[in-house]
């Protein structure tokens, strides 16, 4: 478990043979980035594990978000059915989280409403992410011909760099789409103020 880095797209399920192992796993996981932590066990057992984890310095806000009883309530009985219930809950959490990425109302309005169409726009989408980049995969931003940005992919020097590419595409009739790699790690990135770290791939599309 100590070798699992964790991220905002990592889903942890704690299913061990006993109270002691639950305790060790939860305390390790609670200090990592995560999208979901679920733990199987009786209410009394889970409460005891959470209480001890809190005494050992774990963040109460993280422990309060622990999913237990684990899995959606589908009257699961067999091990296979319990597995389905757990995965269904993870899918539900994932899809609710993804709704905060995707197309915002403002972006959809600018794309679909005729009065907002002042020319070509560039739609920017994060398609890959590694490390501690500020936004998740699926995050979108629209760049209009007059230089207005609707939404954000994280701000700072990284976003400014992507904007320059978008402006070049708006001035050119040749490029319709482009995949751009942004590395926010290392000395060069630190000098440019990209202090959050991480690596992203961004798809820019003229629409």
PDB file of C-alpha atoms in Angstrom:
ATOM      1  CA  UNK A   1       0.000   0.000   0.000  1.00  0.00           C
ATOM      2  CA  UNK A   2       2.873   2.395   0.741  1.00  0.00           C
ATOM      3  CA  UNK A   3       3.941   2.041  -2.911  1.00  0.00           C
ATOM      4  CA  UNK A   4       0.564   3.235  -4.250  1.00  0.00           C
ATOM      5  CA  UNK A   5       0.922   6.955  -4.877  1.00  0.00           C
ATOM      6  CA  UNK A   6      -2.768   7.846  -5.048  1.00  0.00           C
ATOM      7  CA  UNK A   7      -4.382  10.652  -7.013  1.00  0.00           C
ATOM      8  CA  UNK A   8      -7.702  12.439  -7.417  1.00  0.00           C
ATOM      9  CA  UNK A   9      -8.628   9.602  -9.805  1.00  0.00           C
ATOM     10  CA  UNK A  10      -7.693   6.721  -7.450  1.00  0.00           C
ATOM     11  CA  UNK A  11     -10.463   4.644  -5.853  1.00  0.00           C
ATOM     12  CA  UNK A  12      -9.499   2.669  -2.733  1.00  0.00           C
ATOM     13  CA  UNK A  13     -11.443  -0.322  -1.386  1.00  0.00           C
ATOM     14  CA  UNK A  14     -10.361  -1.721   1.991  1.00  0.00           C
ATOM     15  CA  UNK A  15     -11.265  -5.402   2.281  1.00  0.00           C
ATOM     16  CA  UNK A  16      -8.929  -7.173   4.706  1.00  0.00           C
ATOM     17  CA  UNK A  17      -8.958 -10.115   7.082  1.00  0.00           C
ATOM     18  CA  UNK A  18      -9.207  -8.159  10.291  1.00  0.00           C
ATOM     19  CA  UNK A  19      -9.447  -4.991  12.332  1.00  0.00           C
ATOM     20  CA  UNK A  20      -5.659  -4.499  12.560  1.00  0.00           C
ATOM     21  CA  UNK A  21      -5.187  -4.595   8.786  1.00  0.00           C
ATOM     22  CA  UNK A  22      -8.117  -2.236   8.243  1.00  0.00           C
ATOM     23  CA  UNK A  23      -6.490   0.219  10.613  1.00  0.00           C
ATOM     24  CA  UNK A  24      -3.138   0.139   8.831  1.00  0.00           C
ATOM     25  CA  UNK A  25      -4.685   0.515   5.372  1.00  0.00           C
ATOM     26  CA  UNK A  26      -7.066   3.326   6.308  1.00  0.00           C
ATOM     27  CA  UNK A  27      -4.357   5.406   7.983  1.00  0.00           C
ATOM     28  CA  UNK A  28      -2.087   5.049   4.945  1.00  0.00           C
ATOM     29  CA  UNK A  29      -4.848   5.805   2.426  1.00  0.00           C
ATOM     30  CA  UNK A  30      -6.334   8.749   4.348  1.00  0.00           C
ATOM     31  CA  UNK A  31      -3.062  10.628   3.854  1.00  0.00           C
ATOM     32  CA  UNK A  32      -3.049  10.100   0.075  1.00  0.00           C
ATOM     33  CA  UNK A  33      -4.949  11.856  -2.667  1.00  0.00           C
ATOM     34  CA  UNK A  34      -8.037   9.860  -3.580  1.00  0.00           C
ATOM     35  CA  UNK A  35     -11.438   9.975  -5.219  1.00  0.00           C
ATOM     36  CA  UNK A  36     -13.050   7.345  -3.002  1.00  0.00           C
ATOM     37  CA  UNK A  37     -12.323   5.281   0.107  1.00  0.00           C
ATOM     38  CA  UNK A  38     -14.647   2.409   0.938  1.00  0.00           C
ATOM     39  CA  UNK A  39     -14.278  -0.134   3.747  1.00  0.00           C
ATOM     40  CA  UNK A  40     -16.152  -3.355   4.360  1.00  0.00           C
ATOM     41  CA  UNK A  41     -17.083  -4.300   7.911  1.00  0.00           C
ATOM     42  CA  UNK A  42     -19.722  -3.969  10.618  1.00  0.00           C
ATOM     43  CA  UNK A  43     -20.725  -0.518  11.812  1.00  0.00           C
ATOM     44  CA  UNK A  44     -19.062  -1.126  15.186  1.00  0.00           C
ATOM     45  CA  UNK A  45     -15.814  -2.286  13.586  1.00  0.00           C
ATOM     46  CA  UNK A  46     -15.695   0.623  11.164  1.00  0.00           C
ATOM     47  CA  UNK A  47     -16.466   3.133  13.924  1.00  0.00           C
ATOM     48  CA  UNK A  48     -13.611   1.758  16.045  1.00  0.00           C
ATOM     49  CA  UNK A  49     -11.160   1.927  13.135  1.00  0.00           C
ATOM     50  CA  UNK A  50     -12.161   5.530  12.336  1.00  0.00           C
ATOM     51  CA  UNK A  51     -11.878   6.555  15.999  1.00  0.00           C
ATOM     52  CA  UNK A  52      -8.348   5.150  16.263  1.00  0.00           C
ATOM     53  CA  UNK A  53      -7.326   6.694  12.920  1.00  0.00           C
ATOM     54  CA  UNK A  54      -8.500  10.092  14.179  1.00  0.00           C
ATOM     55  CA  UNK A  55      -6.428   9.698  17.352  1.00  0.00           C
ATOM     56  CA  UNK A  56      -3.434   8.810  15.191  1.00  0.00           C
ATOM     57  CA  UNK A  57      -3.646  12.094  13.310  1.00  0.00           C
ATOM     58  CA  UNK A  58      -5.853  11.391  10.289  1.00  0.00           C
ATOM     59  CA  UNK A  59      -7.992  14.246   8.949  1.00  0.00           C
ATOM     60  CA  UNK A  60     -11.535  14.077  10.349  1.00  0.00           C
ATOM     61  CA  UNK A  61     -12.956  15.492   7.089  1.00  0.00           C
ATOM     62  CA  UNK A  62     -11.422  12.588   5.162  1.00  0.00           C
ATOM     63  CA  UNK A  63     -12.661   9.995   7.660  1.00  0.00           C
ATOM     64  CA  UNK A  64     -16.168  11.473   7.557  1.00  0.00           C
ATOM     65  CA  UNK A  65     -16.247  10.813   3.792  1.00  0.00           C
ATOM     66  CA  UNK A  66     -15.444   7.094   4.203  1.00  0.00           C
ATOM     67  CA  UNK A  67     -17.976   4.920   2.369  1.00  0.00           C
ATOM     68  CA  UNK A  68     -19.195   2.292   4.818  1.00  0.00           C
ATOM     69  CA  UNK A  69     -21.335   0.226   4.679  1.00  0.00           C
ATOM     70  CA  UNK A  70     -19.637  -0.186   1.329  1.00  0.00           C
ATOM     71  CA  UNK A  71     -21.520  -0.572  -1.967  1.00  0.00           C
ATOM     72  CA  UNK A  72     -24.911   0.451  -3.260  1.00  0.00           C
ATOM     73  CA  UNK A  73     -27.905  -0.974  -1.436  1.00  0.00           C
ATOM     74  CA  UNK A  74     -29.062  -3.697  -3.871  1.00  0.00           C
ATOM     75  CA  UNK A  75     -29.663  -6.472  -1.291  1.00  0.00           C
ATOM     76  CA  UNK A  76     -26.420  -8.167  -2.338  1.00  0.00           C
ATOM     77  CA  UNK A  77     -25.839 -11.557  -0.682  1.00  0.00           C
ATOM     78  CA  UNK A  78     -23.147 -13.546  -2.502  1.00  0.00           C
ATOM     79  CA  UNK A  79     -19.498 -12.411  -2.830  1.00  0.00           C
ATOM     80  CA  UNK A  80     -20.069 -11.727  -6.534  1.00  0.00           C
ATOM     81  CA  UNK A  81     -23.145  -9.612  -5.811  1.00  0.00           C
ATOM     82  CA  UNK A  82     -21.279  -7.684  -3.120  1.00  0.00           C
ATOM     83  CA  UNK A  83     -18.501  -7.038  -5.644  1.00  0.00           C
ATOM     84  CA  UNK A  84     -21.054  -5.696  -8.135  1.00  0.00           C
ATOM     85  CA  UNK A  85     -22.560  -3.435  -5.456  1.00  0.00           C
ATOM     86  CA  UNK A  86     -19.129  -2.007  -4.592  1.00  0.00           C
ATOM     87  CA  UNK A  87     -18.218  -1.351  -8.226  1.00  0.00           C
ATOM     88  CA  UNK A  88     -21.647   0.221  -8.821  1.00  0.00           C
ATOM     89  CA  UNK A  89     -21.003   2.662  -5.976  1.00  0.00           C
ATOM     90  CA  UNK A  90     -17.566   3.519  -7.393  1.00  0.00           C
ATOM     91  CA  UNK A  91     -19.097   4.143 -10.830  1.00  0.00           C
ATOM     92  CA  UNK A  92     -21.731   6.379  -9.234  1.00  0.00           C
ATOM     93  CA  UNK A  93     -19.065   8.416  -7.397  1.00  0.00           C
ATOM     94  CA  UNK A  94     -16.918   8.634 -10.547  1.00  0.00           C
ATOM     95  CA  UNK A  95     -19.748   9.849 -12.750  1.00  0.00           C
ATOM     96  CA  UNK A  96     -20.941  12.428 -10.229  1.00  0.00           C
ATOM     97  CA  UNK A  97     -17.387  13.729 -10.048  1.00  0.00           C
ATOM     98  CA  UNK A  98     -17.027  13.841 -13.848  1.00  0.00           C
ATOM     99  CA  UNK A  99     -20.075  16.097 -14.114  1.00  0.00           C
ATOM    100  CA  UNK A 100     -17.977  18.886 -12.637  1.00  0.00           C
ATOM    101  CA  UNK A 101     -15.655  18.581 -15.651  1.00  0.00           C
ATOM    102  CA  UNK A 102     -17.146  18.379 -19.154  1.00  0.00           C
ATOM    103  CA  UNK A 103     -19.182  21.177 -20.738  1.00  0.00           C
ATOM    104  CA  UNK A 104     -20.233  23.931 -18.366  1.00  0.00           C
ATOM    105  CA  UNK A 105     -23.449  25.870 -19.008  1.00  0.00           C
ATOM    106  CA  UNK A 106     -21.425  28.911 -20.065  1.00  0.00           C
ATOM    107  CA  UNK A 107     -19.402  26.921 -22.605  1.00  0.00           C
ATOM    108  CA  UNK A 108     -22.522  25.277 -24.029  1.00  0.00           C
ATOM    109  CA  UNK A 109     -24.249  28.652 -24.288  1.00  0.00           C
ATOM    110  CA  UNK A 110     -21.303  30.164 -26.168  1.00  0.00           C
ATOM    111  CA  UNK A 111     -21.146  27.218 -28.577  1.00  0.00           C
ATOM    112  CA  UNK A 112     -24.867  26.759 -29.228  1.00  0.00           C
ATOM    113  CA  UNK A 113     -26.398  30.239 -29.032  1.00  0.00           C
ATOM    114  CA  UNK A 114     -26.218  32.163 -32.352  1.00  0.00           C
ATOM    115  CA  UNK A 115     -25.786  35.527 -30.654  1.00  0.00           C
ATOM    116  CA  UNK A 116     -22.554  34.282 -29.065  1.00  0.00           C
ATOM    117  CA  UNK A 117     -21.013  33.135 -32.353  1.00  0.00           C
ATOM    118  CA  UNK A 118     -18.574  35.862 -33.299  1.00  0.00           C
ATOM    119  CA  UNK A 119     -16.282  33.572 -35.302  1.00  0.00           C
ATOM    120  CA  UNK A 120     -14.170  30.528 -34.700  1.00  0.00           C
ATOM    121  CA  UNK A 121     -13.517  29.367 -31.156  1.00  0.00           C
ATOM    122  CA  UNK A 122     -10.951  26.955 -29.754  1.00  0.00           C
ATOM    123  CA  UNK A 123     -12.197  24.276 -27.374  1.00  0.00           C
ATOM    124  CA  UNK A 124      -9.470  23.175 -24.958  1.00  0.00           C
ATOM    125  CA  UNK A 125      -9.824  19.817 -23.170  1.00  0.00           C
ATOM    126  CA  UNK A 126      -7.465  18.071 -20.739  1.00  0.00           C
ATOM    127  CA  UNK A 127      -7.213  14.518 -22.130  1.00  0.00           C
ATOM    128  CA  UNK A 128      -4.434  13.104 -19.932  1.00  0.00           C
ATOM    129  CA  UNK A 129      -3.059  13.983 -16.518  1.00  0.00           C
ATOM    130  CA  UNK A 130      -0.261  12.761 -14.280  1.00  0.00           C
ATOM    131  CA  UNK A 131       0.927  14.040 -10.921  1.00  0.00           C
ATOM    132  CA  UNK A 132      -0.503  17.033  -9.091  1.00  0.00           C
ATOM    133  CA  UNK A 133      -1.870  19.017 -12.030  1.00  0.00           C
ATOM    134  CA  UNK A 134      -4.587  21.438 -10.849  1.00  0.00           C
ATOM    135  CA  UNK A 135      -7.481  20.099 -12.984  1.00  0.00           C
ATOM    136  CA  UNK A 136      -8.733  16.618 -13.875  1.00  0.00           C
ATOM    137  CA  UNK A 137      -9.128  14.879 -17.227  1.00  0.00           C
ATOM    138  CA  UNK A 138     -12.217  16.173 -19.036  1.00  0.00           C
ATOM    139  CA  UNK A 139     -11.891  19.770 -17.839  1.00  0.00           C
ATOM    140  CA  UNK A 140     -12.745  22.171 -20.668  1.00  0.00           C
ATOM    141  CA  UNK A 141     -12.127  25.805 -21.545  1.00  0.00           C
ATOM    142  CA  UNK A 142     -13.367  27.800 -24.535  1.00  0.00           C
ATOM    143  CA  UNK A 143     -11.192  30.496 -26.121  1.00  0.00           C
ATOM    144  CA  UNK A 144     -13.097  33.031 -28.214  1.00  0.00           C
ATOM    145  CA  UNK A 145     -11.679  35.048 -31.162  1.00  0.00           C
ATOM    146  CA  UNK A 146     -11.563  38.211 -29.071  1.00  0.00           C
ATOM    147  CA  UNK A 147      -9.406  36.464 -26.467  1.00  0.00           C
ATOM    148  CA  UNK A 148     -12.087  35.775 -23.864  1.00  0.00           C
ATOM    149  CA  UNK A 149     -11.762  32.555 -21.863  1.00  0.00           C
ATOM    150  CA  UNK A 150     -14.843  30.680 -20.693  1.00  0.00           C
ATOM    151  CA  UNK A 151     -13.855  28.244 -17.979  1.00  0.00           C
ATOM    152  CA  UNK A 152     -10.319  27.359 -16.902  1.00  0.00           C
ATOM    153  CA  UNK A 153      -7.909  24.444 -17.126  1.00  0.00           C
ATOM    154  CA  UNK A 154      -5.971  25.540 -14.053  1.00  0.00           C
ATOM    155  CA  UNK A 155      -4.770  29.088 -14.585  1.00  0.00           C
ATOM    156  CA  UNK A 156      -1.236  30.387 -14.184  1.00  0.00           C
ATOM    157  CA  UNK A 157       1.649  30.005 -16.618  1.00  0.00           C
ATOM    158  CA  UNK A 158       0.377  26.629 -17.811  1.00  0.00           C
ATOM    159  CA  UNK A 159      -2.933  28.086 -18.986  1.00  0.00           C
ATOM    160  CA  UNK A 160      -1.176  31.100 -20.478  1.00  0.00           C
ATOM    161  CA  UNK A 161       1.033  28.771 -22.515  1.00  0.00           C
ATOM    162  CA  UNK A 162      -1.979  26.884 -23.844  1.00  0.00           C
ATOM    163  CA  UNK A 163      -3.738  30.168 -24.660  1.00  0.00           C
ATOM    164  CA  UNK A 164      -0.855  31.225 -26.909  1.00  0.00           C
ATOM    165  CA  UNK A 165      -1.283  27.998 -28.883  1.00  0.00           C
ATOM    166  CA  UNK A 166      -5.038  28.641 -29.116  1.00  0.00           C
ATOM    167  CA  UNK A 167      -4.476  32.168 -30.438  1.00  0.00           C
ATOM    168  CA  UNK A 168      -2.061  30.835 -33.078  1.00  0.00           C
ATOM    169  CA  UNK A 169      -4.709  28.349 -34.199  1.00  0.00           C
ATOM    170  CA  UNK A 170      -7.335  31.100 -34.452  1.00  0.00           C
ATOM    171  CA  UNK A 171      -5.033  33.116 -36.689  1.00  0.00           C
ATOM    172  CA  UNK A 172      -4.333  30.119 -38.946  1.00  0.00           C
ATOM    173  CA  UNK A 173      -6.714  28.464 -41.396  1.00  0.00           C
ATOM    174  CA  UNK A 174      -4.653  25.294 -41.522  1.00  0.00           C
ATOM    175  CA  UNK A 175      -4.770  23.860 -38.016  1.00  0.00           C
ATOM    176  CA  UNK A 176      -8.092  22.353 -36.971  1.00  0.00           C
ATOM    177  CA  UNK A 177      -6.857  20.418 -33.940  1.00  0.00           C
ATOM    178  CA  UNK A 178      -3.673  19.959 -31.990  1.00  0.00           C
ATOM    179  CA  UNK A 179      -2.476  17.878 -29.048  1.00  0.00           C
ATOM    180  CA  UNK A 180      -0.234  19.875 -26.729  1.00  0.00           C
ATOM    181  CA  UNK A 181       1.935  18.528 -23.897  1.00  0.00           C
ATOM    182  CA  UNK A 182       2.538  20.647 -20.783  1.00  0.00           C
ATOM    183  CA  UNK A 183       5.178  19.541 -18.271  1.00  0.00           C
ATOM    184  CA  UNK A 184       4.839  21.352 -14.939  1.00  0.00           C
ATOM    185  CA  UNK A 185       7.729  19.496 -13.280  1.00  0.00           C
ATOM    186  CA  UNK A 186      11.446  20.153 -13.199  1.00  0.00           C
ATOM    187  CA  UNK A 187      13.593  23.253 -13.019  1.00  0.00           C
ATOM    188  CA  UNK A 188      12.259  24.931 -16.163  1.00  0.00           C
ATOM    189  CA  UNK A 189       8.674  24.690 -14.979  1.00  0.00           C
ATOM    190  CA  UNK A 190       9.622  25.974 -11.521  1.00  0.00           C
ATOM    191  CA  UNK A 191      11.300  29.028 -13.045  1.00  0.00           C
ATOM    192  CA  UNK A 192       8.118  29.717 -15.025  1.00  0.00           C
ATOM    193  CA  UNK A 193       6.034  29.584 -11.853  1.00  0.00           C
ATOM    194  CA  UNK A 194       4.382  26.180 -12.521  1.00  0.00           C
ATOM    195  CA  UNK A 195       4.771  25.213  -8.897  1.00  0.00           C
ATOM    196  CA  UNK A 196       1.897  22.728  -8.712  1.00  0.00           C
ATOM    197  CA  UNK A 197       3.826  20.041 -10.614  1.00  0.00           C
ATOM    198  CA  UNK A 198       2.348  17.364 -12.814  1.00  0.00           C
ATOM    199  CA  UNK A 199       2.001  16.732 -16.527  1.00  0.00           C
ATOM    200  CA  UNK A 200      -1.039  17.217 -18.754  1.00  0.00           C
ATOM    201  CA  UNK A 201      -1.929  16.623 -22.396  1.00  0.00           C
ATOM    202  CA  UNK A 202      -4.362  19.132 -23.837  1.00  0.00           C
ATOM    203  CA  UNK A 203      -6.468  18.761 -26.989  1.00  0.00           C
ATOM    204  CA  UNK A 204      -7.185  22.051 -28.792  1.00  0.00           C
ATOM    205  CA  UNK A 205      -9.968  21.999 -31.408  1.00  0.00           C
ATOM    206  CA  UNK A 206     -11.180  24.807 -33.652  1.00  0.00           C
ATOM    207  CA  UNK A 207     -14.989  24.818 -33.606  1.00  0.00           C
TER     208      UNK A 207
END
